[in-house]
CSV table of C-alpha atoms in Angstrom, one decimal:
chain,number,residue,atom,x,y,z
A,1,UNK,CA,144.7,108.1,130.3
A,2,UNK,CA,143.3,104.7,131.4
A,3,UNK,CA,145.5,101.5,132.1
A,4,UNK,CA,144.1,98.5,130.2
A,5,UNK,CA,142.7,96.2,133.3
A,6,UNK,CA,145.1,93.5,133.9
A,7,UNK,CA,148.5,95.8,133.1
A,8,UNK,CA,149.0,98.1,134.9
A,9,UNK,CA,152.6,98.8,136.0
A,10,UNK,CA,153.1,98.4,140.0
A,11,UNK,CA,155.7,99.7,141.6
A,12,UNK,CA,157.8,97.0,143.3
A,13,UNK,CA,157.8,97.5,147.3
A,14,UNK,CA,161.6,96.7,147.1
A,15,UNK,CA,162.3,99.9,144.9
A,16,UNK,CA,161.0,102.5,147.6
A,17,UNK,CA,163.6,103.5,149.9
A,18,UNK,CA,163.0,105.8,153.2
A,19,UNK,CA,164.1,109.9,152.4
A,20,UNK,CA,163.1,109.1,148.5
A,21,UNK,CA,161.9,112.3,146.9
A,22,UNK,CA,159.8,112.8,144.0
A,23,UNK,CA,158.7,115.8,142.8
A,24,UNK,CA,156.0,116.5,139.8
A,25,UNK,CA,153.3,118.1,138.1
A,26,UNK,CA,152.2,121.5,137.6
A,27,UNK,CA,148.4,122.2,138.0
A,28,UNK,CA,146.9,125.7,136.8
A,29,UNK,CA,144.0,126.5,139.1
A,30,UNK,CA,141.2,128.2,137.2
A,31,UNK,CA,138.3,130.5,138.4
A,32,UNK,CA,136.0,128.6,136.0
A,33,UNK,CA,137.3,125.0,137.7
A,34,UNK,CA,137.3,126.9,141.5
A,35,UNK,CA,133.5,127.4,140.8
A,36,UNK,CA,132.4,124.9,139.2
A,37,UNK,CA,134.0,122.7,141.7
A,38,UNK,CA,132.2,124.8,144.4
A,39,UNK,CA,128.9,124.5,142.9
A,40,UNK,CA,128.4,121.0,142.5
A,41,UNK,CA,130.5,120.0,145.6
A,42,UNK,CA,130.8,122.5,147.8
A,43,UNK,CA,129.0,125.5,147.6
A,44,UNK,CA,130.3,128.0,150.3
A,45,UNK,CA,130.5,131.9,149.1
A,46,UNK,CA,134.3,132.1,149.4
A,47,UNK,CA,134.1,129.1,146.8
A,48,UNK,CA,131.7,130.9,144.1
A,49,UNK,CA,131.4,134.1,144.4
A,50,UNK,CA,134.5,136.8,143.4
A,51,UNK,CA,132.9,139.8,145.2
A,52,UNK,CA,131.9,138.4,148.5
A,53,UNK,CA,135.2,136.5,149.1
A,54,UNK,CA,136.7,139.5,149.0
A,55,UNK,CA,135.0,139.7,152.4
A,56,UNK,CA,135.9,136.7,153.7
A,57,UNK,CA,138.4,135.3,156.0
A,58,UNK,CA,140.6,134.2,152.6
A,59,UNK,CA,140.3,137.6,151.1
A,60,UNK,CA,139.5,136.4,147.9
A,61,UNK,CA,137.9,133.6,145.8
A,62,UNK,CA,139.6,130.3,146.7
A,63,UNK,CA,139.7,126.6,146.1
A,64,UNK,CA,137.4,124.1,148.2
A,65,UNK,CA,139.8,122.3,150.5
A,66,UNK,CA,138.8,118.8,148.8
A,67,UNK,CA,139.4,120.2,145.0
A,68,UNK,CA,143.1,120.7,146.4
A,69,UNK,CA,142.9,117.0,146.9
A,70,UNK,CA,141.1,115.9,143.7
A,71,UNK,CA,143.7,118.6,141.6
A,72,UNK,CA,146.3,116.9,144.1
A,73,UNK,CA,145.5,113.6,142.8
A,74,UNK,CA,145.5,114.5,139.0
A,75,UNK,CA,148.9,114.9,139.3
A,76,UNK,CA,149.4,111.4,141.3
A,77,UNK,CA,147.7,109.6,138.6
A,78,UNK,CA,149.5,111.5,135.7
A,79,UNK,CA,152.8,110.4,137.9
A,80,UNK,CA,152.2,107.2,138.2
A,81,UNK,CA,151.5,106.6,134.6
A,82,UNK,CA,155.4,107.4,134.1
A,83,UNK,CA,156.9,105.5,137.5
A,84,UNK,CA,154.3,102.5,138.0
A,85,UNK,CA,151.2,102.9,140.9
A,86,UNK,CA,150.5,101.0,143.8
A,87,UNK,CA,148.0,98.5,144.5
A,88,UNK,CA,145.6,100.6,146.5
A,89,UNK,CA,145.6,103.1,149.6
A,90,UNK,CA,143.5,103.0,152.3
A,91,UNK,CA,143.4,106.5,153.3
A,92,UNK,CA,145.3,109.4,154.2
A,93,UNK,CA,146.4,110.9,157.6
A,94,UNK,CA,146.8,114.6,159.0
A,95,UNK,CA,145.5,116.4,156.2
A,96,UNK,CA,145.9,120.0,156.1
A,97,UNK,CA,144.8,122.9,154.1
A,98,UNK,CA,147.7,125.1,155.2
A,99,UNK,CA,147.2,128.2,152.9
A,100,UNK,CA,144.3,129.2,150.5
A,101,UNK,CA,144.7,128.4,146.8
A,102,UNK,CA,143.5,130.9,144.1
A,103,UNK,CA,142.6,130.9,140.8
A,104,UNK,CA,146.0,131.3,138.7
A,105,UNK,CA,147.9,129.1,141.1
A,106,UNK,CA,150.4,126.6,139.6
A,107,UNK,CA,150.0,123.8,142.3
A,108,UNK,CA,153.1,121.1,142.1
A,109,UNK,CA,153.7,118.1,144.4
A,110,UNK,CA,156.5,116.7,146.2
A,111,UNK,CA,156.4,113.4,147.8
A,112,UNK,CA,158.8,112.0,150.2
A,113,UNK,CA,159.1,108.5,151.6
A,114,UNK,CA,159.0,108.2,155.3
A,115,UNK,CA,158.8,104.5,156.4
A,116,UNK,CA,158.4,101.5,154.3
A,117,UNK,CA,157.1,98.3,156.3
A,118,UNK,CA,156.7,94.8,154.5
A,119,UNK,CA,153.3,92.9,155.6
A,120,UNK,CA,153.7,90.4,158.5
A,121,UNK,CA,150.5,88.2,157.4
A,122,UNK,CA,151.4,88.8,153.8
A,123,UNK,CA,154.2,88.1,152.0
A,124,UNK,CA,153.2,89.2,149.1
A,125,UNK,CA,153.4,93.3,150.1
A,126,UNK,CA,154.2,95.9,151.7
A,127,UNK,CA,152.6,99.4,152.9
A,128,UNK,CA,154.6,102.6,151.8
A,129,UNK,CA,154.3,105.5,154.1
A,130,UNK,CA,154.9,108.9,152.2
A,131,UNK,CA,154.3,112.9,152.7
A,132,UNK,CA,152.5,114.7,150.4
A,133,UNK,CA,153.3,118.4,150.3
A,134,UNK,CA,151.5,120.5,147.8
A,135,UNK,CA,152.9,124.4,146.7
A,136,UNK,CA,152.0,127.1,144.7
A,137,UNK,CA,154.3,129.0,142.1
A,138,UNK,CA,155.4,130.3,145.4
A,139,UNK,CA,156.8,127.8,146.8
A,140,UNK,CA,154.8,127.9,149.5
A,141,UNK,CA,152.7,124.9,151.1
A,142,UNK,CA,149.1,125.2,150.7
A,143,UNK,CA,148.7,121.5,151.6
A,144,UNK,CA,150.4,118.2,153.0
A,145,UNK,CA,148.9,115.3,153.8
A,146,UNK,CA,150.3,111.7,155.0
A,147,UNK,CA,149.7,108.8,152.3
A,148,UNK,CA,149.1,105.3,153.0
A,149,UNK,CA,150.1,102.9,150.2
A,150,UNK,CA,150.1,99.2,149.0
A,151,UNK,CA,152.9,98.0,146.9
A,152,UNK,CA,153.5,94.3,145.6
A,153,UNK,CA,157.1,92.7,147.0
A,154,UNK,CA,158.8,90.9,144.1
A,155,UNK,CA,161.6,89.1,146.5
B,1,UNK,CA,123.2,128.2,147.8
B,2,UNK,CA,125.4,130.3,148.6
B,3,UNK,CA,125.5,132.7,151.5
B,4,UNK,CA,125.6,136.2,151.5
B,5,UNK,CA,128.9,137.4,152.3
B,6,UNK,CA,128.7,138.5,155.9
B,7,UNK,CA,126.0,137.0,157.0
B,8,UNK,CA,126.3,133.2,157.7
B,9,UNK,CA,124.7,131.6,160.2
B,10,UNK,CA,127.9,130.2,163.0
B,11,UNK,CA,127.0,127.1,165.2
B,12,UNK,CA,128.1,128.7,168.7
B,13,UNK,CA,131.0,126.7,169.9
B,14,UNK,CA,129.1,126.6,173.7
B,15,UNK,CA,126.2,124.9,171.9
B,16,UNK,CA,128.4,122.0,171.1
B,17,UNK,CA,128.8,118.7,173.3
B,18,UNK,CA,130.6,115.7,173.3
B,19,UNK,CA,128.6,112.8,172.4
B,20,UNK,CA,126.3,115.0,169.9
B,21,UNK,CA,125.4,113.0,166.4
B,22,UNK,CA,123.8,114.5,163.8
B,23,UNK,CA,122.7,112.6,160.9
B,24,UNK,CA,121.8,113.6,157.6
B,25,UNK,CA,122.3,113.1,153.9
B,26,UNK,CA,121.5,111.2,150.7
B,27,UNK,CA,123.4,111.4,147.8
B,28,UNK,CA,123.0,109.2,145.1
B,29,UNK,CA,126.2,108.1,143.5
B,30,UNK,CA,125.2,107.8,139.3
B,31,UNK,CA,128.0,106.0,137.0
B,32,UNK,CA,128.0,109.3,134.8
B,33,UNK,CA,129.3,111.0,137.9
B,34,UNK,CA,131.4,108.7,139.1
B,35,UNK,CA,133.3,108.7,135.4
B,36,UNK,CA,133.3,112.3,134.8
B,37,UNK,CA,135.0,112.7,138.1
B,38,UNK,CA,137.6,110.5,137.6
B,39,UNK,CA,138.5,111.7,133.9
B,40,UNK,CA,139.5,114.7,135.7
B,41,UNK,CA,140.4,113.8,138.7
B,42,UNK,CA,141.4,110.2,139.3
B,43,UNK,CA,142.0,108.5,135.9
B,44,UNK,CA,142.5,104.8,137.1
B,45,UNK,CA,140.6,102.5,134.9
B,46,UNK,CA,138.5,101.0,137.6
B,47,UNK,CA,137.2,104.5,138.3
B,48,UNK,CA,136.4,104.9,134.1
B,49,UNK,CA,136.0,101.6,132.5
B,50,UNK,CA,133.1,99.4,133.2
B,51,UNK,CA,133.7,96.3,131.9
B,52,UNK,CA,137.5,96.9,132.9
B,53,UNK,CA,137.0,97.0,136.6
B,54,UNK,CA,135.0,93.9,136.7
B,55,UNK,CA,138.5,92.4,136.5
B,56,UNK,CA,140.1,94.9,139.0
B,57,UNK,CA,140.2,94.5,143.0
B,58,UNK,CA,137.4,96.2,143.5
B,59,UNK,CA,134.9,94.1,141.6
B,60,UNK,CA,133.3,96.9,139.4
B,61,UNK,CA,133.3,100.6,138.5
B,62,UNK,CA,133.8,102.4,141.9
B,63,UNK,CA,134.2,106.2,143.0
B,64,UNK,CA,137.4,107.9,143.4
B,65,UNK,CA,138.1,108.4,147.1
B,66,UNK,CA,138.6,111.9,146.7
B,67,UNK,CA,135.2,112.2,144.9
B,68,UNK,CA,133.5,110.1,147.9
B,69,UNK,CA,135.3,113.3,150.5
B,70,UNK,CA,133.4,115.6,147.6
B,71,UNK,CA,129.8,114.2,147.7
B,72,UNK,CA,130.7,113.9,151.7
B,73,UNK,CA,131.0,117.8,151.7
B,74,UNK,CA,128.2,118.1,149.6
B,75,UNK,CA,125.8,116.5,152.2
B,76,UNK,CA,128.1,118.9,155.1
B,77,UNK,CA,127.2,122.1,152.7
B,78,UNK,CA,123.9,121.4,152.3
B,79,UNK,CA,123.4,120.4,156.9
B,80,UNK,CA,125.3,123.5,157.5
B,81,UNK,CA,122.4,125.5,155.3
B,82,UNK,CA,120.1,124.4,157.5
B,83,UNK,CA,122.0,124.4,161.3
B,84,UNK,CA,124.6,126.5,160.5
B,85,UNK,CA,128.6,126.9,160.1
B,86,UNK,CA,132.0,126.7,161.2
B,87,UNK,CA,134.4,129.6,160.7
B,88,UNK,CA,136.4,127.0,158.9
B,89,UNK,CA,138.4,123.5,158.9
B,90,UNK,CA,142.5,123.3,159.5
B,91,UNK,CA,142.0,119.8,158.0
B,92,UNK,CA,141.4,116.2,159.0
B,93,UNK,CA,142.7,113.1,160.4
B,94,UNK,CA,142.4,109.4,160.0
B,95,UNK,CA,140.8,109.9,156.5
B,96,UNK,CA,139.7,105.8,155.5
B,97,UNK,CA,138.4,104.5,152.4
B,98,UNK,CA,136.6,101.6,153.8
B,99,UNK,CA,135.0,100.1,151.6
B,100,UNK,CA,134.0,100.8,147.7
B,101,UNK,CA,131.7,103.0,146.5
B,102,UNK,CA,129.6,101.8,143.6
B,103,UNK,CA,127.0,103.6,141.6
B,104,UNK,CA,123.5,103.0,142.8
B,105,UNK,CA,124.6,103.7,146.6
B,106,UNK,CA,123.1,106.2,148.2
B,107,UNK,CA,125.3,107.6,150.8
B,108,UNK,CA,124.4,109.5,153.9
B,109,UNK,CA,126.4,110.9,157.1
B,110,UNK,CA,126.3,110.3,160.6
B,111,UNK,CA,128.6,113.1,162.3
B,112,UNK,CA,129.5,112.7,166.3
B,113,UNK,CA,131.5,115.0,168.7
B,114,UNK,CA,134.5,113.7,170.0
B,115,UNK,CA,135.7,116.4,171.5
B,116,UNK,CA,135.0,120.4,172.4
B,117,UNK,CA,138.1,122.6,173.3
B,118,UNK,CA,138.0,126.6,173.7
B,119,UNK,CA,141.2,127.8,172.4
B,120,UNK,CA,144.0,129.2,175.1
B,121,UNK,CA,145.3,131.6,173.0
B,122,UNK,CA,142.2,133.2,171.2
B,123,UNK,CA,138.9,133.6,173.9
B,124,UNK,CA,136.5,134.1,171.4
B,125,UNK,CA,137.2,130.7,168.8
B,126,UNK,CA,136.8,126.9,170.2
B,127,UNK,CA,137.8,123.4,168.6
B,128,UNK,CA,135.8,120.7,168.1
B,129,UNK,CA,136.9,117.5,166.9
B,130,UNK,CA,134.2,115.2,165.5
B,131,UNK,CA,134.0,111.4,163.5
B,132,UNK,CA,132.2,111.6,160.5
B,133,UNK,CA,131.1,108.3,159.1
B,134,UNK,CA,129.9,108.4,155.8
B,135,UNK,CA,127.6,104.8,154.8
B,136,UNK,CA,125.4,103.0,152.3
B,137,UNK,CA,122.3,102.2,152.0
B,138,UNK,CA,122.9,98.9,153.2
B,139,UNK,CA,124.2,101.4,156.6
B,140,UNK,CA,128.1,99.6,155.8
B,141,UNK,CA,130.3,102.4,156.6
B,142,UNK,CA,132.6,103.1,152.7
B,143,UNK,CA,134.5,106.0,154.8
B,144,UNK,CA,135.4,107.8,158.0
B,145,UNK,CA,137.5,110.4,159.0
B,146,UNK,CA,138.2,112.9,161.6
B,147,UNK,CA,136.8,116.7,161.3
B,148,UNK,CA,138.6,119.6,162.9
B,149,UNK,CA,136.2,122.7,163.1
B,150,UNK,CA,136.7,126.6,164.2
B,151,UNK,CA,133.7,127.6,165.6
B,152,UNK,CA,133.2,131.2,167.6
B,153,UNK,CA,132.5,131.5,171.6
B,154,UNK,CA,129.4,133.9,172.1
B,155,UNK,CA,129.9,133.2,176.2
């Protein structure tokens, strides 16, 4: 699953275009993941415990928000190791846990480019703006978040 | 570590003010930890491979980002035991990976309140907004980002 160091594939700035759409994976969410997730990272009761979520404001066991994200990123990486990656991100804007996700979910992402701006004080790249939207078998949003990337310019 | 359902403790939003910090935490960040995560989550060889990453931007085996937000919440978890909780987080903004996290770090959280609003539509919920800055034990900030919380009016 690794890249060797030295060679990875990058994605060249030049290739990404604005309205660019991508859309991948397919992530099973399991109760055994949800919780063991929870228990080590974030241990709320709507995160562990079947019985008492029922109670809760979810109605049910669900995901912590930042498994959604790690789950998220699975997929990223497992994308990238077919189209190329980037050469880094320094964060992530406006995330939002729209909808609880559950335990037999099939999570999928899309990922839309919206603004691609080469570096003034660096030729050499470029940062890639992109949103990440996150569904369930659905088709409805459980998450989206705003990606920053960096991406080597080959022109 | 879990809460009984029904019964957790909520921070009254009236009891919040801008300017508040709370600091707490210390997590240790192991190499075991940081590997298992990313074999799951964030497969990128400078997240798995030792030797590997010496060669990679980041000068050695670092954290995932997304598993930095996870031991983040871990240290939130484990404050809230103690003061108490929101009734829950649309999401957050600004999300920065600032600088790496290696194993060996031990990371703790400074949290400050930015901002208290009661809702206009709903009299008995309020928004806080609030920077959470999560450093090293050399105190160099590694991440920040912006906390939205829900949190109930009792006035």
């Amino acid at each position: 699953m690794s890249k060797p160091a030295g060679s990875p594939k990058y994605i060249p700035f030049e290739s990404m275009a604005v309205g660019q759409i991508q859309n991948f994976g397919a992530y099973e969410v399991t109760e055994t993941e949800v919780i063991e997730f929870a228990k080590k990272y974030d241990p709320q009761f709507f995160h562990l415990d079947r019985e008492a979520a029922k109670h809760s404001l979810f109605g049910g066991l669900c995901a912590s928000g930042w498994h959604t994200c790690a789950m998220t990123m699975s997929m990223m990486v497992e994308n990238m190791d077919k189209t190329g990656c980037s050469l880094g991100s320094p964060g992530v804007d406006d995330l939002r846990w729209i909808k609880p996700v559950y335990p037999g979910d099939i999570l999928s992402v899309s990922m839309e480019v919206l603004e691609t701006r080469p570096s003034k004080s660096r030729p050499n790249i470029g940062f890639v703006t992109s949103k990440v939207t996150v569904s369930n078998q659905h088709k409805i949003a459980v998450m989206e978040f705003i990606s920053k990337g960096i991406f080597p310019r080959t022109e």
